[in-house]
Amino acid sequence: MTSERLAFVFPGQGSQQIGMLADAAKEFPEVPATFSEASEALGYDLWDLCQNGQQADINLTERTQPLLLTASVALYRAWVARGGISPARMAGHSLGEWSALVCSGVLAFPDAVRLVRERGRLMQEAVPAGEGAMAAVIGLEDAAVEAACAESAQGEVVAAVNYNSHGQVVIAGSSAAVSRAIEACKAAGAKRAMPLPVSAPFHTELMRPAAEKLAPQIDAIEFRSPEVPVVHNVHAKTESDPAAIKQLMVEQIYSPVRWTACVQAMAGEGINTLIECGPGKVLAGLAKRIDRQITAHNIESPAQLQEALQATAD
């Protein structure tokens, strides 16, 4: 059964925590099974890492990306196994778009796990540590953020890269240019502009070399048409052609995440309920800021999943 009013959204980097999904693993056999499948694909024990490792270990991009993908897929499998209705749309924030593609049947989970590990490694390698930065800008219109970046570039790269909600934009680029843009945003009236604890300038032109190296690896994997349409970060539209989806996933690495537009596009299709499938509730919070008519749930714990099952069965 499908609900035409329901969408699933999948979080990106930043939602990882040591000990996450511990409660879900006790109640949902899909969680340990999915982590076991990922561990086999990766060649190390991913569950042990996220339960017993150090936060610094899971914050390494090449570890973070397969970890969050696995957590999201595990929870979606738990949802399906308990009779949860199928969504009409899916979307994922940055890395989360890979989770959406797996859950919509575009590519096999082990292929995705290996690909996102490589995606993380290449993105981290693209810019030496310390040379890139990201910052969150709160309380400034998109156009003003873009103008601040343009005046702050001075021959370097700095750009708006995550349009997360109205008045919440993330910028990224060369460290010095980001520092200049932070001051320019404050001068333009931003309530806050602060560096983020991220070591690479994701979704900027500085990531293009990583995208070019990942492209042949993406091309080598079988992609299928999605069973549930996925709204893509690059243009906030759906795509059914597997070759076009591959190209979008390459472009996504160095293109802005148009998350506000993605949520608005789903709302325009009649979606009024979002379920955030993965650790944390960042996307659920953003959804309410983007469109107050949207009801959002997150399903990280057994109690939350049960509550969402009941809410969407009514």
Short mmCIF file of C-alpha atoms in Angstrom, two decimals:
data_model
loop_
_atom_site.label_atom_id
_atom_site.label_comp_id
_atom_site.label_asym_id
_atom_site.label_seq_id
_atom_site.Cartn_x
_atom_site.Cartn_y
_atom_site.Cartn_z
CA MET A 1 0.00 0.00 0.00
CA THR A 2 1.25 3.49 -0.91
CA SER A 3 0.28 6.80 0.61
CA GLU A 4 0.21 9.64 -1.91
CA ARG A 5 0.68 12.08 0.97
CA LEU A 6 3.78 10.49 2.51
CA ALA A 7 7.48 11.01 1.76
CA PHE A 8 10.60 9.46 3.32
CA VAL A 9 13.68 11.65 3.77
CA PHE A 10 17.18 10.47 4.67
CA PRO A 11 19.78 12.47 6.63
CA GLY A 12 23.32 13.32 5.63
CA GLN A 13 26.57 13.77 7.52
CA GLY A 14 26.40 15.20 11.01
CA SER A 15 23.74 12.86 12.39
CA GLN A 16 26.20 10.13 13.45
CA GLN A 17 26.64 9.36 17.16
CA ILE A 18 28.41 6.58 19.05
CA GLY A 19 25.75 4.18 20.35
CA MET A 20 23.13 5.14 17.76
CA LEU A 21 20.45 2.56 16.93
CA ALA A 22 21.35 0.48 20.02
CA ASP A 23 17.69 0.31 21.08
CA ALA A 24 16.49 -0.37 17.55
CA ALA A 25 18.98 -3.25 17.21
CA LYS A 26 17.47 -5.01 20.25
CA GLU A 27 13.98 -4.93 18.80
CA PHE A 28 14.44 -4.96 15.03
CA PRO A 29 16.45 -7.88 13.58
CA GLU A 30 16.75 -5.88 10.35
CA VAL A 31 19.28 -3.59 12.06
CA PRO A 32 21.98 -6.17 12.93
CA ALA A 33 21.32 -7.95 9.62
CA THR A 34 21.84 -4.76 7.61
CA PHE A 35 24.98 -3.82 9.55
CA SER A 36 26.33 -7.33 9.01
CA GLU A 37 25.74 -6.99 5.26
CA ALA A 38 27.56 -3.64 5.26
CA SER A 39 30.47 -5.00 7.31
CA GLU A 40 30.94 -7.79 4.78
CA ALA A 41 31.02 -5.25 1.93
CA LEU A 42 33.46 -2.97 3.77
CA GLY A 43 35.77 -5.56 5.32
CA TYR A 44 35.46 -4.25 8.89
CA ASP A 45 32.87 -4.44 11.68
CA LEU A 46 30.71 -1.37 11.18
CA TRP A 47 28.40 -2.13 14.12
CA ASP A 48 31.31 -2.42 16.54
CA LEU A 49 32.70 0.86 15.23
CA CYS A 50 29.48 2.80 15.83
CA GLN A 51 28.79 1.22 19.23
CA ASN A 52 32.28 0.99 20.71
CA GLY A 53 34.49 3.28 18.63
CA GLN A 54 35.38 6.92 19.22
CA GLN A 55 33.37 9.85 17.87
CA ALA A 56 36.49 10.97 16.00
CA ASP A 57 36.54 7.60 14.16
CA ILE A 58 32.96 7.84 12.91
CA ASN A 59 33.46 11.50 11.98
CA LEU A 60 36.02 10.48 9.33
CA THR A 61 34.11 11.06 6.11
CA GLU A 62 34.91 7.69 4.58
CA ARG A 63 33.52 6.03 7.73
CA THR A 64 30.61 8.45 8.26
CA GLN A 65 29.14 7.92 4.81
CA PRO A 66 28.73 4.11 4.87
CA LEU A 67 27.64 4.30 8.51
CA LEU A 68 24.75 6.69 7.91
CA LEU A 69 23.71 4.91 4.72
CA THR A 70 23.57 1.61 6.63
CA ALA A 71 21.62 3.10 9.54
CA SER A 72 19.03 4.61 7.21
CA VAL A 73 18.59 1.46 5.13
CA ALA A 74 18.28 -0.65 8.31
CA LEU A 75 15.48 1.55 9.65
CA TYR A 76 13.67 1.57 6.31
CA ARG A 77 13.82 -2.23 6.23
CA ALA A 78 12.41 -2.28 9.78
CA TRP A 79 9.58 0.01 8.63
CA VAL A 80 8.72 -2.20 5.67
CA ALA A 81 8.92 -5.41 7.76
CA ARG A 82 6.34 -3.99 10.18
CA GLY A 83 3.84 -3.21 7.46
CA GLY A 84 4.66 0.47 7.06
CA ILE A 85 3.05 2.01 3.99
CA SER A 86 5.20 2.90 0.99
CA PRO A 87 5.88 6.60 0.42
CA ALA A 88 4.99 8.46 -2.75
CA ARG A 89 8.34 10.27 -2.79
CA MET A 90 11.83 9.95 -1.32
CA ALA A 91 14.66 12.44 -0.94
CA GLY A 92 17.95 12.56 0.90
CA HIS A 93 20.16 15.42 2.07
CA SER A 94 23.55 15.13 0.34
CA LEU A 95 24.85 11.66 1.34
CA GLY A 96 21.24 10.80 2.28
CA GLU A 97 20.33 10.81 -1.40
CA TRP A 98 22.26 7.54 -1.69
CA SER A 99 20.07 6.08 1.08
CA ALA A 100 17.00 7.17 -0.88
CA LEU A 101 18.31 5.50 -4.04
CA VAL A 102 18.91 2.20 -2.22
CA CYS A 103 15.48 2.24 -0.55
CA SER A 104 13.79 3.09 -3.84
CA GLY A 105 15.46 0.09 -5.54
CA VAL A 106 17.85 2.00 -7.81
CA LEU A 107 20.98 0.11 -6.75
CA ALA A 108 21.96 -2.78 -4.52
CA PHE A 109 22.87 -1.98 -0.92
CA PRO A 110 26.41 -3.56 -0.94
CA ASP A 111 27.27 -1.60 -4.10
CA ALA A 112 26.08 1.62 -2.46
CA VAL A 113 28.08 0.95 0.74
CA ARG A 114 31.30 0.54 -1.22
CA LEU A 115 30.55 3.54 -3.43
CA VAL A 116 29.89 5.94 -0.56
CA ARG A 117 33.04 4.83 1.24
CA GLU A 118 34.94 5.78 -1.90
CA ARG A 119 32.88 8.97 -2.23
CA GLY A 120 33.91 9.95 1.29
CA ARG A 121 37.57 9.13 0.72
CA LEU A 122 37.73 11.09 -2.53
CA MET A 123 35.88 14.09 -1.08
CA GLN A 124 38.28 14.22 1.87
CA GLU A 125 41.31 13.89 -0.42
CA ALA A 126 40.14 16.59 -2.84
CA VAL A 127 41.18 19.41 -0.51
CA PRO A 128 44.04 19.05 2.02
CA ALA A 129 42.99 19.25 5.68
CA GLY A 130 42.81 22.82 6.90
CA GLU A 131 42.50 24.37 3.44
CA GLY A 132 38.72 24.12 3.21
CA ALA A 133 35.88 25.14 5.52
CA MET A 134 32.11 25.30 5.89
CA ALA A 135 29.94 27.69 7.90
CA ALA A 136 26.27 28.04 8.78
CA VAL A 137 24.52 31.35 8.15
CA ILE A 138 21.30 31.99 10.06
CA GLY A 139 18.77 34.75 9.48
CA LEU A 140 19.83 36.05 6.07
CA GLU A 141 18.01 35.80 2.74
CA ASP A 142 19.56 33.44 0.16
CA ALA A 143 20.36 36.29 -2.24
CA ALA A 144 22.20 38.22 0.49
CA VAL A 145 24.27 35.13 1.36
CA GLU A 146 25.11 34.63 -2.30
CA ALA A 147 26.13 38.30 -2.62
CA ALA A 148 28.34 38.05 0.48
CA CYS A 149 30.07 35.00 -0.99
CA ALA A 150 30.59 36.74 -4.35
CA GLU A 151 32.25 39.76 -2.74
CA SER A 152 34.34 37.58 -0.39
CA ALA A 153 35.76 35.18 -2.98
CA GLN A 154 38.62 37.46 -4.14
CA GLY A 155 39.85 34.81 -6.57
CA GLU A 156 39.20 31.91 -4.19
CA VAL A 157 36.16 29.65 -3.87
CA VAL A 158 33.28 30.35 -1.49
CA ALA A 159 29.64 29.65 -2.26
CA ALA A 160 26.26 28.82 -0.78
CA VAL A 161 26.14 25.02 -0.80
CA ASN A 162 23.24 23.85 1.40
CA TYR A 163 19.93 25.68 1.12
CA ASN A 164 18.50 24.00 4.22
CA SER A 165 15.45 26.12 5.00
CA HIS A 166 14.29 29.73 4.82
CA GLY A 167 17.00 31.76 6.51
CA GLN A 168 19.37 28.83 7.03
CA VAL A 169 22.14 28.42 4.47
CA VAL A 170 25.52 26.69 4.68
CA ILE A 171 28.46 28.18 2.81
CA ALA A 172 31.73 26.43 1.92
CA GLY A 173 35.01 26.96 0.15
CA SER A 174 38.63 27.90 0.80
CA SER A 175 39.26 28.59 4.50
CA ALA A 176 40.25 32.24 4.07
CA ALA A 177 37.36 32.98 1.71
CA VAL A 178 34.87 31.38 4.11
CA SER A 179 36.25 33.52 6.96
CA ARG A 180 35.76 36.65 4.84
CA ALA A 181 32.23 35.53 3.90
CA ILE A 182 31.32 34.94 7.57
CA GLU A 183 32.20 38.57 8.33
CA ALA A 184 30.37 39.79 5.21
CA CYS A 185 27.24 37.87 6.20
CA LYS A 186 27.36 39.36 9.71
CA ALA A 187 27.77 42.83 8.22
CA ALA A 188 24.76 42.17 5.97
CA GLY A 189 22.60 41.42 9.02
CA ALA A 190 22.87 37.68 9.62
CA LYS A 191 21.73 36.68 13.12
CA ARG A 192 24.56 34.18 13.24
CA ALA A 193 27.40 33.04 10.98
CA MET A 194 29.62 30.36 12.45
CA PRO A 195 32.17 27.80 11.25
CA LEU A 196 31.09 24.15 11.21
CA PRO A 197 33.28 21.28 12.46
CA VAL A 198 33.78 19.91 8.94
CA SER A 199 37.16 19.51 7.33
CA ALA A 200 36.25 19.61 3.65
CA PRO A 201 34.30 22.16 1.56
CA PHE A 202 31.55 19.83 0.33
CA HIS A 203 29.33 20.72 -2.64
CA THR A 204 31.70 23.34 -4.07
CA GLU A 205 33.74 23.44 -7.27
CA LEU A 206 36.68 22.25 -5.13
CA MET A 207 34.94 18.85 -5.07
CA ARG A 208 34.88 18.49 -8.87
CA PRO A 209 38.10 16.37 -8.93
CA ALA A 210 36.47 13.93 -6.48
CA ALA A 211 33.38 13.75 -8.69
CA GLU A 212 35.49 13.06 -11.77
CA LYS A 213 37.29 10.20 -10.01
CA LEU A 214 34.06 8.69 -8.66
CA ALA A 215 32.20 8.94 -11.99
CA PRO A 216 33.67 5.76 -13.56
CA GLN A 217 32.96 3.80 -10.39
CA ILE A 218 29.34 4.96 -10.39
CA ASP A 219 29.14 4.12 -14.08
CA ALA A 220 30.33 0.55 -13.42
CA ILE A 221 27.41 -0.19 -11.05
CA GLU A 222 23.97 -1.30 -12.22
CA PHE A 223 21.33 1.39 -11.64
CA ARG A 224 17.61 0.74 -12.21
CA SER A 225 14.59 3.00 -12.49
CA PRO A 226 13.32 3.91 -9.01
CA GLU A 227 10.29 2.11 -7.61
CA VAL A 228 9.55 5.28 -5.62
CA PRO A 229 10.45 8.59 -7.32
CA VAL A 230 13.43 10.34 -5.70
CA VAL A 231 13.60 14.15 -5.62
CA HIS A 232 17.22 15.01 -6.40
CA ASN A 233 19.37 17.60 -4.62
CA VAL A 234 20.77 19.10 -7.82
CA HIS A 235 17.50 20.32 -9.37
CA ALA A 236 14.69 19.34 -6.93
CA LYS A 237 13.04 17.13 -9.56
CA THR A 238 12.53 13.39 -10.01
CA GLU A 239 14.29 11.28 -12.64
CA SER A 240 13.46 7.82 -13.97
CA ASP A 241 16.33 7.18 -16.40
CA PRO A 242 19.18 5.25 -14.67
CA ALA A 243 21.86 6.94 -16.78
CA ALA A 244 20.52 10.38 -15.87
CA ILE A 245 20.45 9.42 -12.17
CA LYS A 246 24.12 8.39 -12.38
CA GLN A 247 24.99 11.79 -13.86
CA LEU A 248 23.03 13.60 -11.14
CA MET A 249 24.92 11.67 -8.44
CA VAL A 250 28.23 12.79 -9.97
CA GLU A 251 27.08 16.43 -10.23
CA GLN A 252 25.69 16.32 -6.67
CA ILE A 253 29.22 16.15 -5.23
CA TYR A 254 30.11 19.67 -6.44
CA SER A 255 26.61 21.21 -6.70
CA PRO A 256 24.55 22.91 -3.98
CA VAL A 257 22.02 20.85 -2.00
CA ARG A 258 18.70 22.54 -2.83
CA TRP A 259 16.92 21.07 0.17
CA THR A 260 14.34 23.83 0.59
CA ALA A 261 13.33 23.39 -3.05
CA CYS A 262 13.20 19.58 -2.63
CA VAL A 263 10.75 19.83 0.28
CA GLN A 264 8.71 22.48 -1.53
CA ALA A 265 8.56 20.26 -4.63
CA MET A 266 7.21 17.36 -2.55
CA ALA A 267 4.67 19.63 -0.84
CA GLY A 268 3.61 20.78 -4.30
CA GLU A 269 2.90 17.15 -5.20
CA GLY A 270 0.52 16.87 -2.24
CA ILE A 271 2.95 15.48 0.35
CA ASN A 272 1.91 16.54 3.86
CA THR A 273 3.78 13.97 5.99
CA LEU A 274 7.54 13.35 6.09
CA ILE A 275 9.31 10.53 7.87
CA GLU A 276 13.00 11.07 8.59
CA CYS A 277 14.60 7.66 8.25
CA GLY A 278 17.93 7.65 10.02
CA PRO A 279 19.66 8.94 13.13
CA GLY A 280 18.59 12.32 14.51
CA LYS A 281 15.81 14.68 13.55
CA VAL A 282 17.53 17.47 11.62
CA LEU A 283 15.41 17.06 8.48
CA ALA A 284 12.17 16.80 10.46
CA GLY A 285 13.00 20.15 12.04
CA LEU A 286 13.89 21.76 8.70
CA ALA A 287 10.66 20.51 7.10
CA LYS A 288 8.53 22.40 9.60
CA ARG A 289 10.47 25.58 8.88
CA ILE A 290 10.06 25.16 5.14
CA ASP A 291 6.32 24.36 5.17
CA ARG A 292 4.26 24.56 8.36
CA GLN A 293 1.57 22.37 6.82
CA ILE A 294 3.94 19.37 6.86
CA THR A 295 3.86 16.87 9.72
CA ALA A 296 7.25 15.27 10.34
CA HIS A 297 8.26 12.15 12.26
CA ASN A 298 11.61 10.49 12.84
CA ILE A 299 11.93 6.74 13.39
CA GLU A 300 15.32 6.18 15.01
CA SER A 301 13.91 4.35 18.07
CA PRO A 302 11.35 1.52 18.32
CA ALA A 303 8.89 3.85 20.08
CA GLN A 304 9.24 6.48 17.35
CA LEU A 305 8.80 3.91 14.61
CA GLN A 306 5.67 2.55 16.29
CA GLU A 307 4.28 6.04 16.68
CA ALA A 308 4.89 6.80 12.99
CA LEU A 309 3.27 3.50 11.95
CA GLN A 310 0.15 4.43 13.89
CA ALA A 311 0.09 8.02 12.62
CA THR A 312 0.33 6.98 8.97
CA ALA A 313 -2.14 4.10 9.30
CA ASP A 314 -4.98 6.43 10.32
#
